Every structure is written in C-alpha cells, then in structure tokens.
mmCIF file of C-alpha atoms in Angstrom:
data_model
loop_
_atom_site.group_PDB
_atom_site.id
_atom_site.type_symbol
_atom_site.label_atom_id
_atom_site.label_comp_id
_atom_site.label_asym_id
_atom_site.label_seq_id
_atom_site.Cartn_x
_atom_site.Cartn_y
_atom_site.Cartn_z
ATOM 1 C CA UNK A 1 98.177 113.029 91.312
ATOM 2 C CA UNK A 2 98.325 111.214 87.967
ATOM 3 C CA UNK A 3 97.973 107.390 88.007
ATOM 4 C CA UNK A 4 101.354 106.746 86.419
ATOM 5 C CA UNK A 5 104.880 105.736 87.395
ATOM 6 C CA UNK A 6 107.558 107.400 85.266
ATOM 7 C CA UNK A 7 111.188 106.553 84.599
ATOM 8 C CA UNK A 8 114.106 108.997 84.835
ATOM 9 C CA UNK A 9 116.712 109.641 82.156
ATOM 10 C CA UNK A 10 119.906 109.557 84.232
ATOM 11 C CA UNK A 11 121.605 109.595 87.638
ATOM 12 C CA UNK A 12 120.039 112.935 88.618
ATOM 13 C CA UNK A 13 116.887 114.825 87.718
ATOM 14 C CA UNK A 14 117.262 117.131 84.731
ATOM 15 C CA UNK A 15 115.725 120.621 84.898
ATOM 16 C CA UNK A 16 113.068 119.559 82.365
ATOM 17 C CA UNK A 17 112.180 116.476 84.395
ATOM 18 C CA UNK A 18 112.012 118.465 87.589
ATOM 19 C CA UNK A 19 109.600 120.969 86.025
ATOM 20 C CA UNK A 20 107.476 118.305 84.334
ATOM 21 C CA UNK A 21 107.173 116.078 87.414
ATOM 22 C CA UNK A 22 106.322 119.056 89.624
ATOM 23 C CA UNK A 23 103.495 119.949 87.263
ATOM 24 C CA UNK A 24 102.165 116.470 86.410
ATOM 25 C CA UNK A 25 102.606 114.919 89.884
ATOM 26 C CA UNK A 26 103.015 111.244 88.928
ATOM 27 C CA UNK A 27 102.126 108.683 91.575
ATOM 28 C CA UNK A 28 105.699 107.380 91.635
ATOM 29 C CA UNK A 29 108.956 106.656 89.831
ATOM 30 C CA UNK A 30 110.966 103.650 88.664
ATOM 31 C CA UNK A 31 114.757 103.354 88.486
ATOM 32 C CA UNK A 32 116.940 101.477 85.992
ATOM 33 C CA UNK A 33 120.641 100.820 85.561
ATOM 34 C CA UNK A 34 121.088 104.293 84.052
ATOM 35 C CA UNK A 35 119.918 105.739 87.383
ATOM 36 C CA UNK A 36 122.123 103.601 89.653
ATOM 37 C CA UNK A 37 125.816 104.504 89.943
ATOM 38 C CA UNK A 38 126.790 104.754 93.609
ATOM 39 C CA UNK A 39 125.108 104.601 96.993
ATOM 40 C CA UNK A 40 125.576 108.316 97.594
ATOM 41 C CA UNK A 41 124.277 109.206 94.122
ATOM 42 C CA UNK A 42 121.186 106.994 94.485
ATOM 43 C CA UNK A 43 120.412 108.366 97.932
ATOM 44 C CA UNK A 44 120.652 111.908 96.590
ATOM 45 C CA UNK A 45 118.365 111.000 93.672
ATOM 46 C CA UNK A 46 115.678 109.370 95.799
ATOM 47 C CA UNK A 47 115.847 112.214 98.331
ATOM 48 C CA UNK A 48 115.328 114.675 95.469
ATOM 49 C CA UNK A 49 112.202 112.794 94.369
ATOM 50 C CA UNK A 50 110.772 112.978 97.883
ATOM 51 C CA UNK A 51 111.581 116.654 98.118
ATOM 52 C CA UNK A 52 110.048 117.342 94.703
ATOM 53 C CA UNK A 53 106.772 115.567 95.442
ATOM 54 C CA UNK A 54 106.540 116.516 99.099
ATOM 55 C CA UNK A 55 105.737 112.875 99.895
ATOM 56 C CA UNK A 56 107.996 110.887 102.199
ATOM 57 C CA UNK A 57 106.217 107.715 101.068
ATOM 58 C CA UNK A 58 106.305 108.372 97.318
ATOM 59 C CA UNK A 59 106.770 104.960 95.637
ATOM 60 C CA UNK A 60 110.261 104.601 94.163
ATOM 61 C CA UNK A 61 110.399 101.306 92.317
ATOM 62 C CA UNK A 62 113.139 99.123 90.912
ATOM 63 C CA UNK A 63 113.394 95.699 89.226
ATOM 64 C CA UNK A 64 116.013 94.160 91.487
ATOM 65 C CA UNK A 65 115.275 90.464 91.108
ATOM 66 C CA UNK A 66 118.720 88.915 90.953
ATOM 67 C CA UNK A 67 120.363 87.127 88.061
ATOM 68 C CA UNK A 68 119.829 88.788 84.689
ATOM 69 C CA UNK A 69 117.405 91.394 86.058
ATOM 70 C CA UNK A 70 119.440 93.606 88.370
ATOM 71 C CA UNK A 71 119.608 97.386 88.013
ATOM 72 C CA UNK A 72 122.055 97.868 90.910
ATOM 73 C CA UNK A 73 125.164 95.921 89.944
ATOM 74 C CA UNK A 74 128.652 95.002 91.152
ATOM 75 C CA UNK A 75 131.087 96.251 92.178
ATOM 76 C CA UNK A 76 128.974 98.831 94.010
ATOM 77 C CA UNK A 77 126.383 96.269 95.101
ATOM 78 C CA UNK A 78 126.484 92.465 95.518
ATOM 79 C CA UNK A 79 125.015 89.991 93.055
ATOM 80 C CA UNK A 80 121.813 88.168 94.006
ATOM 81 C CA UNK A 81 120.527 84.836 92.654
ATOM 82 C CA UNK A 82 117.453 84.522 90.437
ATOM 83 C CA UNK A 83 114.373 82.425 91.186
ATOM 84 C CA UNK A 84 115.591 79.067 89.789
ATOM 85 C CA UNK A 85 118.266 78.838 92.517
ATOM 86 C CA UNK A 86 115.533 78.584 95.159
ATOM 87 C CA UNK A 87 113.524 76.188 93.016
ATOM 88 C CA UNK A 88 116.497 73.802 92.838
ATOM 89 C CA UNK A 89 117.012 73.892 96.594
ATOM 90 C CA UNK A 90 113.305 73.225 97.139
ATOM 91 C CA UNK A 91 113.726 69.878 95.361
ATOM 92 C CA UNK A 92 116.057 68.785 98.161
ATOM 93 C CA UNK A 93 114.928 70.725 101.212
ATOM 94 C CA UNK A 94 111.706 72.782 101.005
ATOM 95 C CA UNK A 95 112.073 74.435 104.399
ATOM 96 C CA UNK A 96 115.661 75.453 103.634
ATOM 97 C CA UNK A 97 114.576 76.923 100.295
ATOM 98 C CA UNK A 98 111.882 78.971 101.982
ATOM 99 C CA UNK A 99 114.353 80.160 104.625
ATOM 100 C CA UNK A 100 116.872 81.074 101.894
ATOM 101 C CA UNK A 101 114.233 83.000 99.915
ATOM 102 C CA UNK A 102 113.236 84.938 103.030
ATOM 103 C CA UNK A 103 116.849 85.795 103.867
ATOM 104 C CA UNK A 104 117.446 86.813 100.246
ATOM 105 C CA UNK A 105 114.407 89.088 100.248
ATOM 106 C CA UNK A 106 115.431 90.624 103.561
ATOM 107 C CA UNK A 107 118.946 91.341 102.268
ATOM 108 C CA UNK A 108 117.519 92.829 99.064
ATOM 109 C CA UNK A 109 115.190 95.022 101.092
ATOM 110 C CA UNK A 110 118.012 96.331 103.268
ATOM 111 C CA UNK A 111 120.142 97.090 100.219
ATOM 112 C CA UNK A 112 117.298 98.985 98.549
ATOM 113 C CA UNK A 113 116.074 100.904 101.574
ATOM 114 C CA UNK A 114 119.667 101.993 102.218
ATOM 115 C CA UNK A 115 119.503 104.064 99.005
ATOM 116 C CA UNK A 116 115.903 105.213 99.415
ATOM 117 C CA UNK A 117 114.147 102.685 97.170
ATOM 118 C CA UNK A 118 110.949 101.430 98.791
ATOM 119 C CA UNK A 119 109.303 99.130 96.194
ATOM 120 C CA UNK A 120 110.850 96.093 94.483
ATOM 121 C CA UNK A 121 109.094 94.478 91.511
ATOM 122 C CA UNK A 122 109.475 90.989 92.955
ATOM 123 C CA UNK A 123 108.459 88.135 93.335
ATOM 124 C CA UNK A 124 107.502 86.459 90.059
ATOM 125 C CA UNK A 125 104.619 84.047 90.609
ATOM 126 C CA UNK A 126 104.621 82.845 87.002
ATOM 127 C CA UNK A 127 104.693 79.069 86.519
ATOM 128 C CA UNK A 128 107.600 77.867 84.379
ATOM 129 C CA UNK A 129 107.240 75.058 81.855
ATOM 130 C CA UNK A 130 109.608 73.560 79.257
ATOM 131 C CA UNK A 131 108.109 75.890 76.615
ATOM 132 C CA UNK A 132 108.129 79.098 78.668
ATOM 133 C CA UNK A 133 110.079 81.900 76.997
ATOM 134 C CA UNK A 134 113.563 82.293 78.555
ATOM 135 C CA UNK A 135 112.626 85.897 79.378
ATOM 136 C CA UNK A 136 110.437 84.442 82.142
ATOM 137 C CA UNK A 137 111.800 80.919 82.736
ATOM 138 C CA UNK A 138 115.248 82.220 83.701
ATOM 139 C CA UNK A 139 113.622 84.170 86.544
ATOM 140 C CA UNK A 140 110.772 81.914 87.729
ATOM 141 C CA UNK A 141 110.457 80.203 91.101
ATOM 142 C CA UNK A 142 109.297 76.908 89.619
ATOM 143 C CA UNK A 143 106.450 75.052 87.951
ATOM 144 C CA UNK A 144 104.395 73.930 90.950
ATOM 145 C CA UNK A 145 101.781 76.438 92.203
ATOM 146 C CA UNK A 146 102.237 75.552 95.880
ATOM 147 C CA UNK A 147 106.019 75.835 95.666
ATOM 148 C CA UNK A 148 105.905 79.142 93.814
ATOM 149 C CA UNK A 149 103.450 80.570 96.337
ATOM 150 C CA UNK A 150 105.570 79.426 99.293
ATOM 151 C CA UNK A 151 108.766 80.928 97.893
ATOM 152 C CA UNK A 152 106.881 84.056 96.831
ATOM 153 C CA UNK A 153 105.472 84.531 100.315
ATOM 154 C CA UNK A 154 108.942 84.156 101.831
ATOM 155 C CA UNK A 155 110.282 86.761 99.417
ATOM 156 C CA UNK A 156 107.496 89.207 100.259
ATOM 157 C CA UNK A 157 108.068 88.684 103.980
ATOM 158 C CA UNK A 158 111.811 89.208 103.570
ATOM 159 C CA UNK A 159 111.405 92.384 101.559
ATOM 160 C CA UNK A 160 108.987 93.753 104.138
ATOM 161 C CA UNK A 161 111.494 93.060 106.919
ATOM 162 C CA UNK A 162 113.993 95.105 104.924
ATOM 163 C CA UNK A 163 111.664 98.085 104.614
ATOM 164 C CA UNK A 164 110.452 97.452 101.059
ATOM 165 C CA UNK A 165 107.094 96.630 99.444
ATOM 166 C CA UNK A 166 107.084 93.661 97.058
ATOM 167 C CA UNK A 167 105.081 93.463 93.824
ATOM 168 C CA UNK A 168 103.655 90.091 92.764
ATOM 169 C CA UNK A 169 103.894 89.617 89.016
ATOM 170 C CA UNK A 170 102.800 89.050 86.295
ATOM 171 C CA UNK A 171 99.054 88.715 86.873
ATOM 172 C CA UNK A 172 97.207 86.555 85.932
ATOM 173 C CA UNK A 173 100.292 84.549 84.883
ATOM 174 C CA UNK A 174 103.113 84.901 82.342
ATOM 175 C CA UNK A 175 104.322 81.307 82.332
ATOM 176 C CA UNK A 176 102.476 80.180 79.189
ATOM 177 C CA UNK A 177 104.134 82.838 77.034
ATOM 178 C CA UNK A 178 106.107 81.258 74.187
ATOM 179 C CA UNK A 179 107.446 84.587 72.912
ATOM 180 C CA UNK A 180 108.920 87.598 74.706
ATOM 181 C CA UNK A 181 106.290 90.282 75.328
ATOM 182 C CA UNK A 182 109.012 92.921 75.109
ATOM 183 C CA UNK A 183 108.931 92.301 71.353
ATOM 184 C CA UNK A 184 105.570 90.737 70.413
ATOM 185 C CA UNK A 185 102.197 89.782 71.862
ATOM 186 C CA UNK A 186 102.051 86.257 73.328
ATOM 187 C CA UNK A 187 98.715 84.534 72.688
ATOM 188 C CA UNK A 188 97.660 81.822 75.142
ATOM 189 C CA UNK A 189 95.032 79.354 73.928
ATOM 190 C CA UNK A 190 94.834 77.287 77.126
ATOM 191 C CA UNK A 191 91.365 76.517 78.443
ATOM 192 C CA UNK A 192 89.807 78.147 81.465
ATOM 193 C CA UNK A 193 90.294 74.921 83.414
ATOM 194 C CA UNK A 194 93.977 74.734 82.465
ATOM 195 C CA UNK A 195 94.533 78.339 83.536
ATOM 196 C CA UNK A 196 93.408 77.523 87.079
ATOM 197 C CA UNK A 197 96.970 76.401 87.825
ATOM 198 C CA UNK A 198 98.387 79.719 86.582
ATOM 199 C CA UNK A 199 96.234 81.849 88.869
ATOM 200 C CA UNK A 200 96.691 79.583 91.911
ATOM 201 C CA UNK A 201 99.868 81.251 93.302
ATOM 202 C CA UNK A 202 98.289 84.690 92.905
ATOM 203 C CA UNK A 203 95.140 83.528 94.679
ATOM 204 C CA UNK A 204 97.226 82.179 97.562
ATOM 205 C CA UNK A 205 99.011 85.539 97.883
ATOM 206 C CA UNK A 206 96.034 87.739 96.989
ATOM 207 C CA UNK A 207 96.704 89.783 100.140
ATOM 208 C CA UNK A 208 99.913 91.189 98.599
ATOM 209 C CA UNK A 209 99.937 95.002 98.708
ATOM 210 C CA UNK A 210 100.951 95.451 95.046
ATOM 211 C CA UNK A 211 100.630 93.482 91.829
ATOM 212 C CA UNK A 212 101.659 93.841 88.189
ATOM 213 C CA UNK A 213 99.776 92.717 85.090
ATOM 214 C CA UNK A 214 101.145 90.908 82.047
ATOM 215 C CA UNK A 215 100.764 91.794 78.375
ATOM 216 C CA UNK A 216 99.415 88.403 77.297
ATOM 217 C CA UNK A 217 96.275 87.539 75.349
ATOM 218 C CA UNK A 218 94.242 84.780 77.036
ATOM 219 C CA UNK A 219 91.692 83.666 74.450
ATOM 220 C CA UNK A 220 89.636 81.736 77.032
ATOM 221 C CA UNK A 221 89.006 84.983 78.910
ATOM 222 C CA UNK A 222 89.269 87.776 76.335
ATOM 223 C CA UNK A 223 90.133 87.077 72.700
ATOM 224 C CA UNK A 224 90.403 90.774 71.837
ATOM 225 C CA UNK A 225 92.548 92.426 74.518
ATOM 226 C CA UNK A 226 95.767 91.552 76.381
ATOM 227 C CA UNK A 227 95.381 91.283 80.137
ATOM 228 C CA UNK A 228 96.756 94.758 80.907
ATOM 229 C CA UNK A 229 94.064 96.321 78.708
ATOM 230 C CA UNK A 230 91.231 93.884 79.427
ATOM 231 C CA UNK A 231 88.390 94.981 81.669
ATOM 232 C CA UNK A 232 87.096 91.393 81.624
ATOM 233 C CA UNK A 233 90.359 89.923 82.907
ATOM 234 C CA UNK A 234 91.004 92.623 85.488
ATOM 235 C CA UNK A 235 87.468 92.583 86.911
ATOM 236 C CA UNK A 236 86.547 88.910 86.555
ATOM 237 C CA UNK A 237 89.896 87.148 86.961
ATOM 238 C CA UNK A 238 92.331 89.388 88.874
ATOM 239 C CA UNK A 239 89.851 91.165 91.138
ATOM 240 C CA UNK A 240 87.255 88.372 91.029
ATOM 241 C CA UNK A 241 88.613 84.814 90.951
ATOM 242 C CA UNK A 242 92.056 85.667 92.313
ATOM 243 C CA UNK A 243 90.526 88.064 94.850
ATOM 244 C CA UNK A 244 93.334 90.614 94.604
ATOM 245 C CA UNK A 245 92.415 94.017 96.056
ATOM 246 C CA UNK A 246 95.900 95.518 96.223
ATOM 247 C CA UNK A 247 97.384 98.212 94.013
ATOM 248 C CA UNK A 248 97.462 96.933 90.414
ATOM 249 C CA UNK A 249 99.994 98.388 87.977
ATOM 250 C CA UNK A 250 100.695 97.497 84.373
ATOM 251 C CA UNK A 251 103.911 96.024 83.127
ATOM 252 C CA UNK A 252 105.882 98.585 81.093
ATOM 253 C CA UNK A 253 103.472 99.936 78.471
ATOM 254 C CA UNK A 254 106.379 100.551 76.088
ATOM 255 C CA UNK A 255 106.658 96.794 75.471
ATOM 256 C CA UNK A 256 105.848 95.823 71.888
ATOM 257 C CA UNK A 257 103.108 93.395 72.928
ATOM 258 C CA UNK A 258 100.845 96.462 73.122
ATOM 259 C CA UNK A 259 99.914 98.632 70.165
ATOM 260 C CA UNK A 260 99.079 102.326 70.007
ATOM 261 C CA UNK A 261 100.718 105.494 71.253
ATOM 262 C CA UNK A 262 101.951 105.782 74.819
ATOM 263 C CA UNK A 263 98.983 107.932 75.768
ATOM 264 C CA UNK A 264 96.476 105.609 74.131
ATOM 265 C CA UNK A 265 97.857 102.562 75.906
ATOM 266 C CA UNK A 266 97.931 104.363 79.244
ATOM 267 C CA UNK A 267 94.338 105.539 78.926
ATOM 268 C CA UNK A 268 93.148 102.058 77.916
ATOM 269 C CA UNK A 269 94.917 100.429 80.868
ATOM 270 C CA UNK A 270 93.325 102.759 83.413
ATOM 271 C CA UNK A 271 89.921 102.419 81.750
ATOM 272 C CA UNK A 272 90.299 98.632 81.990
ATOM 273 C CA UNK A 273 90.818 98.844 85.749
ATOM 274 C CA UNK A 274 94.562 99.181 86.368
ATOM 275 C CA UNK A 275 95.319 101.550 89.240
ATOM 276 C CA UNK A 276 98.636 102.690 87.772
ATOM 277 C CA UNK A 277 100.417 102.759 84.422
ATOM 278 C CA UNK A 278 104.117 101.912 84.326
ATOM 279 C CA UNK A 279 106.105 103.921 81.739
ATOM 280 C CA UNK A 280 109.815 103.274 82.070
ATOM 281 C CA UNK A 281 111.839 105.016 79.383
ATOM 282 C CA UNK A 282 111.799 108.693 80.394
ATOM 283 C CA UNK A 283 110.973 109.954 76.877
ATOM 284 C CA UNK A 284 109.631 113.409 77.542
ATOM 285 C CA UNK A 285 107.247 113.518 74.576
ATOM 286 C CA UNK A 286 105.668 110.210 75.603
ATOM 287 C CA UNK A 287 105.431 111.205 79.264
ATOM 288 C CA UNK A 288 103.744 114.465 78.289
ATOM 289 C CA UNK A 289 101.244 112.587 76.138
ATOM 290 C CA UNK A 290 100.480 110.152 78.955
ATOM 291 C CA UNK A 291 99.990 112.961 81.461
ATOM 292 C CA UNK A 292 97.652 114.756 79.057
ATOM 293 C CA UNK A 293 95.525 111.628 78.529
ATOM 294 C CA UNK A 294 95.146 110.590 82.171
ATOM 295 C CA UNK A 295 92.747 112.093 84.677
ATOM 296 C CA UNK A 296 93.551 112.402 88.356
ATOM 297 C CA UNK A 297 94.005 109.175 90.274
ATOM 298 C CA UNK A 298 90.690 107.789 91.518
ATOM 299 C CA UNK A 299 89.808 107.566 95.198
ATOM 300 C CA UNK A 300 89.853 103.753 95.303
ATOM 301 C CA UNK A 301 93.243 103.584 93.578
ATOM 302 C CA UNK A 302 94.647 106.218 95.934
ATOM 303 C CA UNK A 303 93.357 104.223 98.910
ATOM 304 C CA UNK A 304 95.109 101.110 97.584
ATOM 305 C CA UNK A 305 98.325 103.075 97.089
ATOM 306 C CA UNK A 306 98.230 104.523 100.598
ATOM 307 C CA UNK A 307 97.449 101.108 102.084
ATOM 308 C CA UNK A 308 100.382 99.497 100.261
ATOM 309 C CA UNK A 309 102.895 102.149 101.276
ATOM 310 C CA UNK A 310 101.704 101.975 104.894
ATOM 311 C CA UNK A 311 103.049 98.399 105.098
ATOM 312 C CA UNK A 312 106.659 99.605 104.959
ATOM 313 C CA UNK A 313 108.536 98.889 108.165
ATOM 314 C CA UNK A 314 111.208 101.171 109.576
ATOM 315 C CA UNK A 315 114.767 99.888 109.173
ATOM 316 C CA UNK A 316 117.583 101.127 111.374
ATOM 317 C CA UNK A 317 120.496 100.344 109.022
ATOM 318 C CA UNK A 318 121.734 97.831 106.473
ATOM 319 C CA UNK A 319 124.452 96.222 108.624
ATOM 320 C CA UNK A 320 122.556 92.934 108.771
ATOM 321 C CA UNK A 321 122.728 92.452 104.997
ATOM 322 C CA UNK A 322 126.112 90.701 104.971
ATOM 323 C CA UNK A 323 124.944 88.195 107.565
ATOM 324 C CA UNK A 324 121.733 87.512 105.629
ATOM 325 C CA UNK A 325 123.602 86.991 102.358
ATOM 326 C CA UNK A 326 125.957 84.539 104.074
ATOM 327 C CA UNK A 327 122.991 82.641 105.498
ATOM 328 C CA UNK A 328 121.317 82.482 102.072
ATOM 329 C CA UNK A 329 124.475 81.290 100.368
ATOM 330 C CA UNK A 330 125.051 78.583 102.970
ATOM 331 C CA UNK A 331 121.539 77.259 102.337
ATOM 332 C CA UNK A 332 121.748 77.471 98.545
ATOM 333 C CA UNK A 333 125.018 75.541 98.641
ATOM 334 C CA UNK A 334 122.995 72.521 99.761
ATOM 335 C CA UNK A 335 121.676 72.230 96.208
#
C-alpha cells in the first residue's frame, strides 16, 4: 500500500484509473464536486473503490465543511453552515453552540456515510484574527483557543456518531497566514511564545484519530521548510509539543505554497514524517510520478491508519439527519 490519497477525475472510475489504482494500491481516495452528482451515483462510486481495493474500511475522504467548502451541494444535499456561525452563537450561549456543533457534525456524518464516505476533513482548529486570509477566516471556529477546541471536539463527536472520522486541521495552525497557500507560501514570523496559542487547540484534541498539516513557513521553528515538509516541525511540534500520535496527512500537495514536482513534494513530505500525502487533482502523470517515488507505507503509519478507521461506528440509516438539522438551526437562530 502506497502512503498516498488520490483524487478521481469524475463521477465514476475510468478504465485507466481502475488499472492504475489496482496496481499502485493507494491508502485511500478523496472526492470533490466533480465526483458528487447524486446519492445513487456516489454510493456506486464508493462501493467500486471498496471492491477495487478489497478493503471495506478504505478511507474515502471529502471536504464537506459547510459554507464555501462543500463538495456535495443542493439540490441533492442540504446546505450546512461554516464555522463562524457556531462562533457567533458561542458569544451568546456557549453550551448551545457546542450542542449545535455536535448536532451539525452528526447530521454531516449521516449524510456522508449514507453515500459511503467515511472521512470528513473537518474540523478546522485554526485561530482566526483580523488579518487572517479569508480562505481560512471564513471557515474558522473563532479566535479563542478554548472555544475552538470545544467546538472542534463537539464536531468530532458528532461526526463519529454519524459513522465518519474527522480530521483536525491545519496543524500546527493556519490562522496566522496572511496570504492563501493555494497560491503562495505564507511566512509566519511570530515568536515561539506567540505560537503557543496556535497549537493550544490541537494539543487539547491531540487524541483525534486523524490530522492534516498546513503549508506555512514558521520561522521560529524552521526557517527553511514549510510545516508539511519540515521534519523539525512534525517531530518537535506536532508529535512532540502537541502530542499528536494520530494519522498525519498533508494538505493538498498541488497547492502553490510548495515547490517542486508532485513526486518530489510527496517524497519530501513522507521523509519529513507525514504518514500520508494528499494529492487531489487526479492528473494521471502526476499520480504515476508520486507512486514511483513513494515506498510502501511504513508499519507505524499503517498502525495509525488502522487505528483511525477502527473508530468508525456503525450507522443504521440517515433518517435522523432531518431532525438533527432542525435542532441545529433552532439553536443557531438564537444568534
């Protein structure tokens, strides 16, 4: 098994993809809007991935956050709110905000497990500030570490109740980015002491089964490499000070914050200590290069993967989703 998660080009596997995935055996897959048309289509697609790999628990990921980041969209699926909605409610009623976040996560989990998706790249634990790039601020759960951790925990618990594994992101913190890492490398010059606040929510939830890195340069920790490619940051900060021992994946290595070919970036990320590389765009030449550059998944990474997927709870059906959405909306209306 290769330590990589690949994207798919469309609503069904192509013959080339089927042959390539059967040969390369990626650890998992990630879905985007181009892969999500109808419930029946998505169920057929995820079933085909399980059949192809021979793994009932193969990770099938999606970025279904709510707000601007939603791969499954109306009218086939309901809209979900983004993180700031829960942050606003927390100002007025913290316990209601936590209850709303849990109900929201549970409803999301039921919606995803209904179509065979078992991992959601949520929650964000990044701390928002007035200068945070809108790419993150429009999705964040707030600016206070305790609040973000509380809402993040509720989201993780809700997703788990819906049969889905959550992914805490973006470690060790994306909130100080002033530019969008999709297009350029953010450089953070904050001191080590200042960055304690950024890692606090991740430390509180360091038991999470999965986490995702960020493509930011933190000069206080490593002035030469962004976090996803930094052995210092992964070993000393993420695994060390945060204490995270779950499955660690990169953010999408196609993002322009990183330089080099797809294969070079993938190899550097694994060498730095990431368990998995995330490559989202289903470009066959890039996927082939990545597969050729990566060795088989290491024993410790495989153990983390198996441990994370073993946390998935069985879900009878998705009938409860409507009730959960109504409960969430009633609570959010308080704000």
